[in-house]
Amino acid sequence: MPERNIEFGKYGARGTKGHEAVARRLDALAGFISTPVTTRRGLLARLRYLTRTEHARAAAREAGLTATDRTIKAWLDGKRTPSKKSVERIENAYRTVRRNNVARYLLGRLNSSGRGTRVEIHPLNQSEVPSPRQRVLEYRTLNIRQWDAIVQAWARGDSRALDDAWVEQIVDLGSQWGQYEYLTSVGFAA
């Protein structure tokens, strides 16, 4: 793509890739359990979420939770504690299952029957960039009507596809869309 940044931050600019900011915002909208998985309460909440129905158990297995039902029951009863590797698997499985469960709801809210959702784009931070090298960047808004590719890539955890889907939407900013590849934050609500 012609406007992709090759040496971002060379002169002191700071920011994150736009698709990463979108993923963080979608994660916030998904409403993950806020208690850390390293605490007993957080671990139990995630295990209950992943095992409350047969459908949830199947989704957890598909997402990488390979522990047996007997082991999970021992964890829930407090008779055993999971290893660090198992705790990571529980957290990853929980986030994957939660994203898949919430994706359809978010997609409906963000598409809003074809009206779309207004997105606020806050440009990158140039406070460390020398004055002659600073660009004139401004706060921009964009109405995205088709969120399907963005939400599906986010739900799968596919960073590359999410980046491509995000870039496909921000080209609507006009000829300077590449200036918003990196940014401070993205704001939208569902």
PDB file of C-alpha atoms in Angstrom:
ATOM      1  CA  MET A   1       0.000   0.000   0.000  1.00  0.00           C
ATOM      2  CA  PRO A   2       1.409   3.388  -0.918  1.00  0.00           C
ATOM      3  CA  GLU A   3       0.799   5.153   2.387  1.00  0.00           C
ATOM      4  CA  ARG A   4       2.135   2.486   4.795  1.00  0.00           C
ATOM      5  CA  ASN A   5       4.740   3.776   7.245  1.00  0.00           C
ATOM      6  CA  ILE A   6       8.059   1.983   6.995  1.00  0.00           C
ATOM      7  CA  GLU A   7      10.089   3.675   9.738  1.00  0.00           C
ATOM      8  CA  PHE A   8       7.453   4.790  12.226  1.00  0.00           C
ATOM      9  CA  GLY A   9       8.888   6.616  15.220  1.00  0.00           C
ATOM     10  CA  LYS A  10      12.182   7.479  13.554  1.00  0.00           C
ATOM     11  CA  TYR A  11      11.859  11.133  14.597  1.00  0.00           C
ATOM     12  CA  GLY A  12      10.126  10.548  17.937  1.00  0.00           C
ATOM     13  CA  ALA A  13       6.454  10.108  17.041  1.00  0.00           C
ATOM     14  CA  ARG A  14       4.514   7.818  19.377  1.00  0.00           C
ATOM     15  CA  GLY A  15       1.356   5.849  18.803  1.00  0.00           C
ATOM     16  CA  THR A  16      -0.096   2.421  18.183  1.00  0.00           C
ATOM     17  CA  LYS A  17      -1.278   0.732  15.022  1.00  0.00           C
ATOM     18  CA  GLY A  18      -4.908   1.598  14.348  1.00  0.00           C
ATOM     19  CA  HIS A  19      -6.069  -2.018  14.289  1.00  0.00           C
ATOM     20  CA  GLU A  20      -4.533  -2.605  17.741  1.00  0.00           C
ATOM     21  CA  ALA A  21      -6.465   0.371  19.143  1.00  0.00           C
ATOM     22  CA  VAL A  22      -9.654  -0.982  17.547  1.00  0.00           C
ATOM     23  CA  ALA A  23      -9.004  -4.416  19.079  1.00  0.00           C
ATOM     24  CA  ARG A  24      -8.528  -2.835  22.529  1.00  0.00           C
ATOM     25  CA  ARG A  25     -11.773  -0.892  22.139  1.00  0.00           C
ATOM     26  CA  LEU A  26     -13.680  -4.027  21.062  1.00  0.00           C
ATOM     27  CA  ASP A  27     -12.182  -5.889  24.033  1.00  0.00           C
ATOM     28  CA  ALA A  28     -13.478  -3.140  26.316  1.00  0.00           C
ATOM     29  CA  LEU A  29     -16.936  -3.444  24.764  1.00  0.00           C
ATOM     30  CA  ALA A  30     -16.850  -7.240  25.174  1.00  0.00           C
ATOM     31  CA  GLY A  31     -16.861  -6.840  28.946  1.00  0.00           C
ATOM     32  CA  PHE A  32     -14.270  -9.374  30.050  1.00  0.00           C
ATOM     33  CA  ILE A  33     -14.096 -10.428  33.691  1.00  0.00           C
ATOM     34  CA  SER A  34     -12.052  -7.735  35.412  1.00  0.00           C
ATOM     35  CA  THR A  35     -10.671  -9.857  38.253  1.00  0.00           C
ATOM     36  CA  PRO A  36      -7.263 -11.262  37.219  1.00  0.00           C
ATOM     37  CA  VAL A  37      -7.068 -14.960  36.399  1.00  0.00           C
ATOM     38  CA  THR A  38      -4.238 -15.288  38.937  1.00  0.00           C
ATOM     39  CA  THR A  39      -6.675 -14.833  41.827  1.00  0.00           C
ATOM     40  CA  ARG A  40      -8.979 -17.614  42.986  1.00  0.00           C
ATOM     41  CA  ARG A  41     -12.086 -15.549  42.245  1.00  0.00           C
ATOM     42  CA  GLY A  42     -10.945 -14.705  38.693  1.00  0.00           C
ATOM     43  CA  LEU A  43     -10.002 -18.310  37.977  1.00  0.00           C
ATOM     44  CA  LEU A  44     -13.348 -19.628  39.220  1.00  0.00           C
ATOM     45  CA  ALA A  45     -15.305 -17.041  37.237  1.00  0.00           C
ATOM     46  CA  ARG A  46     -13.519 -18.026  34.009  1.00  0.00           C
ATOM     47  CA  LEU A  47     -13.882 -21.751  34.652  1.00  0.00           C
ATOM     48  CA  ARG A  48     -17.604 -21.360  35.354  1.00  0.00           C
ATOM     49  CA  TYR A  49     -18.014 -19.347  32.158  1.00  0.00           C
ATOM     50  CA  LEU A  50     -16.207 -22.045  30.163  1.00  0.00           C
ATOM     51  CA  THR A  51     -18.024 -25.009  31.726  1.00  0.00           C
ATOM     52  CA  ARG A  52     -21.572 -23.904  32.486  1.00  0.00           C
ATOM     53  CA  THR A  53     -23.103 -25.645  29.436  1.00  0.00           C
ATOM     54  CA  GLU A  54     -22.088 -28.397  27.048  1.00  0.00           C
ATOM     55  CA  HIS A  55     -21.860 -25.822  24.259  1.00  0.00           C
ATOM     56  CA  ALA A  56     -19.481 -23.714  26.361  1.00  0.00           C
ATOM     57  CA  ARG A  57     -17.336 -26.767  27.143  1.00  0.00           C
ATOM     58  CA  ALA A  58     -17.092 -27.640  23.448  1.00  0.00           C
ATOM     59  CA  ALA A  59     -16.135 -24.047  22.577  1.00  0.00           C
ATOM     60  CA  ALA A  60     -13.500 -24.058  25.351  1.00  0.00           C
ATOM     61  CA  ARG A  61     -11.985 -27.295  24.033  1.00  0.00           C
ATOM     62  CA  GLU A  62     -11.929 -25.839  20.538  1.00  0.00           C
ATOM     63  CA  ALA A  63     -10.232 -22.715  21.904  1.00  0.00           C
ATOM     64  CA  GLY A  64      -7.415 -24.732  23.460  1.00  0.00           C
ATOM     65  CA  LEU A  65      -8.534 -25.759  26.964  1.00  0.00           C
ATOM     66  CA  THR A  66      -7.335 -29.366  26.950  1.00  0.00           C
ATOM     67  CA  ALA A  67      -7.844 -30.247  30.636  1.00  0.00           C
ATOM     68  CA  THR A  68     -10.128 -33.177  31.399  1.00  0.00           C
ATOM     69  CA  ASP A  69     -13.505 -32.688  33.054  1.00  0.00           C
ATOM     70  CA  ARG A  70     -12.113 -34.366  36.184  1.00  0.00           C
ATOM     71  CA  THR A  71      -9.225 -31.895  36.377  1.00  0.00           C
ATOM     72  CA  ILE A  72     -11.524 -28.928  35.849  1.00  0.00           C
ATOM     73  CA  LYS A  73     -13.825 -30.175  38.612  1.00  0.00           C
ATOM     74  CA  ALA A  74     -10.829 -30.470  40.954  1.00  0.00           C
ATOM     75  CA  TRP A  75      -9.879 -26.873  40.108  1.00  0.00           C
ATOM     76  CA  LEU A  76     -13.422 -25.684  40.748  1.00  0.00           C
ATOM     77  CA  ASP A  77     -13.613 -27.565  44.078  1.00  0.00           C
ATOM     78  CA  GLY A  78     -10.260 -26.163  45.181  1.00  0.00           C
ATOM     79  CA  LYS A  79      -8.655 -29.596  45.523  1.00  0.00           C
ATOM     80  CA  ARG A  80      -5.976 -28.745  42.943  1.00  0.00           C
ATOM     81  CA  THR A  81      -4.528 -25.588  41.470  1.00  0.00           C
ATOM     82  CA  PRO A  82      -3.681 -25.220  37.782  1.00  0.00           C
ATOM     83  CA  SER A  83      -0.097 -24.743  36.624  1.00  0.00           C
ATOM     84  CA  LYS A  84       1.011 -21.435  35.082  1.00  0.00           C
ATOM     85  CA  LYS A  85       0.689 -22.978  31.639  1.00  0.00           C
ATOM     86  CA  SER A  86      -2.864 -24.134  32.408  1.00  0.00           C
ATOM     87  CA  VAL A  87      -3.761 -20.683  33.744  1.00  0.00           C
ATOM     88  CA  GLU A  88      -2.563 -19.182  30.432  1.00  0.00           C
ATOM     89  CA  ARG A  89      -4.674 -21.699  28.505  1.00  0.00           C
ATOM     90  CA  ILE A  90      -7.709 -20.905  30.645  1.00  0.00           C
ATOM     91  CA  GLU A  91      -7.272 -17.163  30.030  1.00  0.00           C
ATOM     92  CA  ASN A  92      -6.743 -17.608  26.279  1.00  0.00           C
ATOM     93  CA  ALA A  93      -9.713 -19.963  25.980  1.00  0.00           C
ATOM     94  CA  TYR A  94     -11.896 -17.583  28.003  1.00  0.00           C
ATOM     95  CA  ARG A  95     -11.011 -14.586  25.831  1.00  0.00           C
ATOM     96  CA  THR A  96     -11.541 -16.569  22.614  1.00  0.00           C
ATOM     97  CA  VAL A  97     -14.918 -17.954  23.709  1.00  0.00           C
ATOM     98  CA  ARG A  98     -16.051 -14.571  25.073  1.00  0.00           C
ATOM     99  CA  ARG A  99     -15.095 -12.811  21.820  1.00  0.00           C
ATOM    100  CA  ASN A 100     -17.010 -15.383  19.764  1.00  0.00           C
ATOM    101  CA  ASN A 101     -20.056 -15.112  22.029  1.00  0.00           C
ATOM    102  CA  VAL A 102     -20.116 -11.307  21.920  1.00  0.00           C
ATOM    103  CA  ALA A 103     -19.177 -10.845  18.236  1.00  0.00           C
ATOM    104  CA  ARG A 104     -22.674 -11.259  16.808  1.00  0.00           C
ATOM    105  CA  TYR A 105     -24.163  -8.809  19.313  1.00  0.00           C
ATOM    106  CA  LEU A 106     -21.420  -6.234  18.666  1.00  0.00           C
ATOM    107  CA  LEU A 107     -21.779  -6.639  14.921  1.00  0.00           C
ATOM    108  CA  GLY A 108     -25.498  -5.873  15.083  1.00  0.00           C
ATOM    109  CA  ARG A 109     -24.936  -2.850  17.299  1.00  0.00           C
ATOM    110  CA  LEU A 110     -22.043  -1.446  15.262  1.00  0.00           C
ATOM    111  CA  ASN A 111     -23.704  -1.939  11.864  1.00  0.00           C
ATOM    112  CA  SER A 112     -26.882  -0.390  13.298  1.00  0.00           C
ATOM    113  CA  SER A 113     -29.177  -1.514  10.463  1.00  0.00           C
ATOM    114  CA  GLY A 114     -26.897  -0.022   7.817  1.00  0.00           C
ATOM    115  CA  ARG A 115     -26.461   3.351   9.542  1.00  0.00           C
ATOM    116  CA  GLY A 116     -23.080   2.349  10.949  1.00  0.00           C
ATOM    117  CA  THR A 117     -21.200   3.788  13.881  1.00  0.00           C
ATOM    118  CA  ARG A 118     -19.244   7.009  14.168  1.00  0.00           C
ATOM    119  CA  VAL A 119     -15.570   6.462  14.957  1.00  0.00           C
ATOM    120  CA  GLU A 120     -13.358   9.143  16.493  1.00  0.00           C
ATOM    121  CA  ILE A 121      -9.714   8.932  15.435  1.00  0.00           C
ATOM    122  CA  HIS A 122      -7.151  10.714  17.601  1.00  0.00           C
ATOM    123  CA  PRO A 123      -3.850  11.240  15.728  1.00  0.00           C
ATOM    124  CA  LEU A 124      -0.449  10.084  16.889  1.00  0.00           C
ATOM    125  CA  ASN A 125       1.538  11.967  19.510  1.00  0.00           C
ATOM    126  CA  GLN A 126       4.163  14.258  17.950  1.00  0.00           C
ATOM    127  CA  SER A 127       5.318  16.036  21.102  1.00  0.00           C
ATOM    128  CA  GLU A 128       8.823  14.495  20.801  1.00  0.00           C
ATOM    129  CA  VAL A 129       9.169  15.255  17.076  1.00  0.00           C
ATOM    130  CA  PRO A 130      11.301  18.316  16.139  1.00  0.00           C
ATOM    131  CA  SER A 131       9.151  21.187  14.828  1.00  0.00           C
ATOM    132  CA  PRO A 132      10.334  21.127  11.202  1.00  0.00           C
ATOM    133  CA  ARG A 133       9.399  17.441  10.941  1.00  0.00           C
ATOM    134  CA  GLN A 134       5.924  17.637  12.506  1.00  0.00           C
ATOM    135  CA  ARG A 135       2.878  17.059  10.336  1.00  0.00           C
ATOM    136  CA  VAL A 136      -0.383  18.895  10.651  1.00  0.00           C
ATOM    137  CA  LEU A 137      -2.673  16.180  12.009  1.00  0.00           C
ATOM    138  CA  GLU A 138      -6.133  16.695  13.317  1.00  0.00           C
ATOM    139  CA  TYR A 139      -8.773  14.784  15.153  1.00  0.00           C
ATOM    140  CA  ARG A 140     -10.967  13.022  12.559  1.00  0.00           C
ATOM    141  CA  THR A 141     -14.312  11.281  12.556  1.00  0.00           C
ATOM    142  CA  LEU A 142     -15.469   8.560  10.237  1.00  0.00           C
ATOM    143  CA  ASN A 143     -18.746   6.694   9.931  1.00  0.00           C
ATOM    144  CA  ILE A 144     -18.128   2.983   9.350  1.00  0.00           C
ATOM    145  CA  ARG A 145     -21.196   1.198   7.985  1.00  0.00           C
ATOM    146  CA  GLN A 146     -19.758  -2.303   7.461  1.00  0.00           C
ATOM    147  CA  TRP A 147     -18.071  -3.754  10.543  1.00  0.00           C
ATOM    148  CA  ASP A 148     -18.281  -7.401   9.452  1.00  0.00           C
ATOM    149  CA  ALA A 149     -14.622  -7.919   8.473  1.00  0.00           C
ATOM    150  CA  ILE A 150     -13.311  -5.978  11.484  1.00  0.00           C
ATOM    151  CA  VAL A 151     -15.418  -7.830  14.061  1.00  0.00           C
ATOM    152  CA  GLN A 152     -14.839 -11.255  12.499  1.00  0.00           C
ATOM    153  CA  ALA A 153     -11.066 -10.747  12.423  1.00  0.00           C
ATOM    154  CA  TRP A 154     -11.145  -9.533  16.042  1.00  0.00           C
ATOM    155  CA  ALA A 155     -13.223 -12.531  17.148  1.00  0.00           C
ATOM    156  CA  ARG A 156     -10.750 -14.919  15.478  1.00  0.00           C
ATOM    157  CA  GLY A 157      -7.780 -13.051  16.957  1.00  0.00           C
ATOM    158  CA  ASP A 158      -6.340 -12.584  13.459  1.00  0.00           C
ATOM    159  CA  SER A 159      -4.197  -9.453  13.704  1.00  0.00           C
ATOM    160  CA  ARG A 160      -3.238  -9.396  10.017  1.00  0.00           C
ATOM    161  CA  ALA A 161      -6.861  -9.623   8.821  1.00  0.00           C
ATOM    162  CA  LEU A 162      -7.885  -6.984  11.366  1.00  0.00           C
ATOM    163  CA  ASP A 163      -5.179  -4.641  10.063  1.00  0.00           C
ATOM    164  CA  ASP A 164      -6.330  -5.161   6.468  1.00  0.00           C
ATOM    165  CA  ALA A 165      -9.992  -4.632   7.417  1.00  0.00           C
ATOM    166  CA  TRP A 166      -9.147  -1.451   9.357  1.00  0.00           C
ATOM    167  CA  VAL A 167      -7.046  -0.009   6.519  1.00  0.00           C
ATOM    168  CA  GLU A 168      -9.880  -0.790   4.098  1.00  0.00           C
ATOM    169  CA  GLN A 169     -12.149   1.424   6.215  1.00  0.00           C
ATOM    170  CA  ILE A 170      -9.768   4.327   6.871  1.00  0.00           C
ATOM    171  CA  VAL A 171      -9.046   4.874   3.185  1.00  0.00           C
ATOM    172  CA  ASP A 172     -12.375   6.745   3.304  1.00  0.00           C
ATOM    173  CA  LEU A 173     -10.479   9.532   5.089  1.00  0.00           C
ATOM    174  CA  GLY A 174      -9.137  10.609   1.712  1.00  0.00           C
ATOM    175  CA  SER A 175      -5.682  10.911   0.250  1.00  0.00           C
ATOM    176  CA  GLN A 176      -4.008  11.335   3.653  1.00  0.00           C
ATOM    177  CA  TRP A 177      -5.357   8.151   5.229  1.00  0.00           C
ATOM    178  CA  GLY A 178      -1.805   6.833   5.760  1.00  0.00           C
ATOM    179  CA  GLN A 179      -1.220   9.554   8.345  1.00  0.00           C
ATOM    180  CA  TYR A 180      -3.742   7.750  10.547  1.00  0.00           C
ATOM    181  CA  GLU A 181      -2.176   4.287  10.311  1.00  0.00           C
ATOM    182  CA  TYR A 182      -0.654   4.982  13.747  1.00  0.00           C
ATOM    183  CA  LEU A 183      -2.692   6.884  16.290  1.00  0.00           C
ATOM    184  CA  THR A 184      -3.185   7.682  19.940  1.00  0.00           C
ATOM    185  CA  SER A 185      -6.659   6.201  20.335  1.00  0.00           C
ATOM    186  CA  VAL A 186      -9.878   5.234  18.598  1.00  0.00           C
ATOM    187  CA  GLY A 187     -13.279   5.865  20.123  1.00  0.00           C
ATOM    188  CA  PHE A 188     -16.652   4.352  19.315  1.00  0.00           C
ATOM    189  CA  ALA A 189     -19.569   2.865  21.224  1.00  0.00           C
ATOM    190  CA  ALA A 190     -21.931  -0.010  20.601  1.00  0.00           C
TER     191      ALA A 190
END
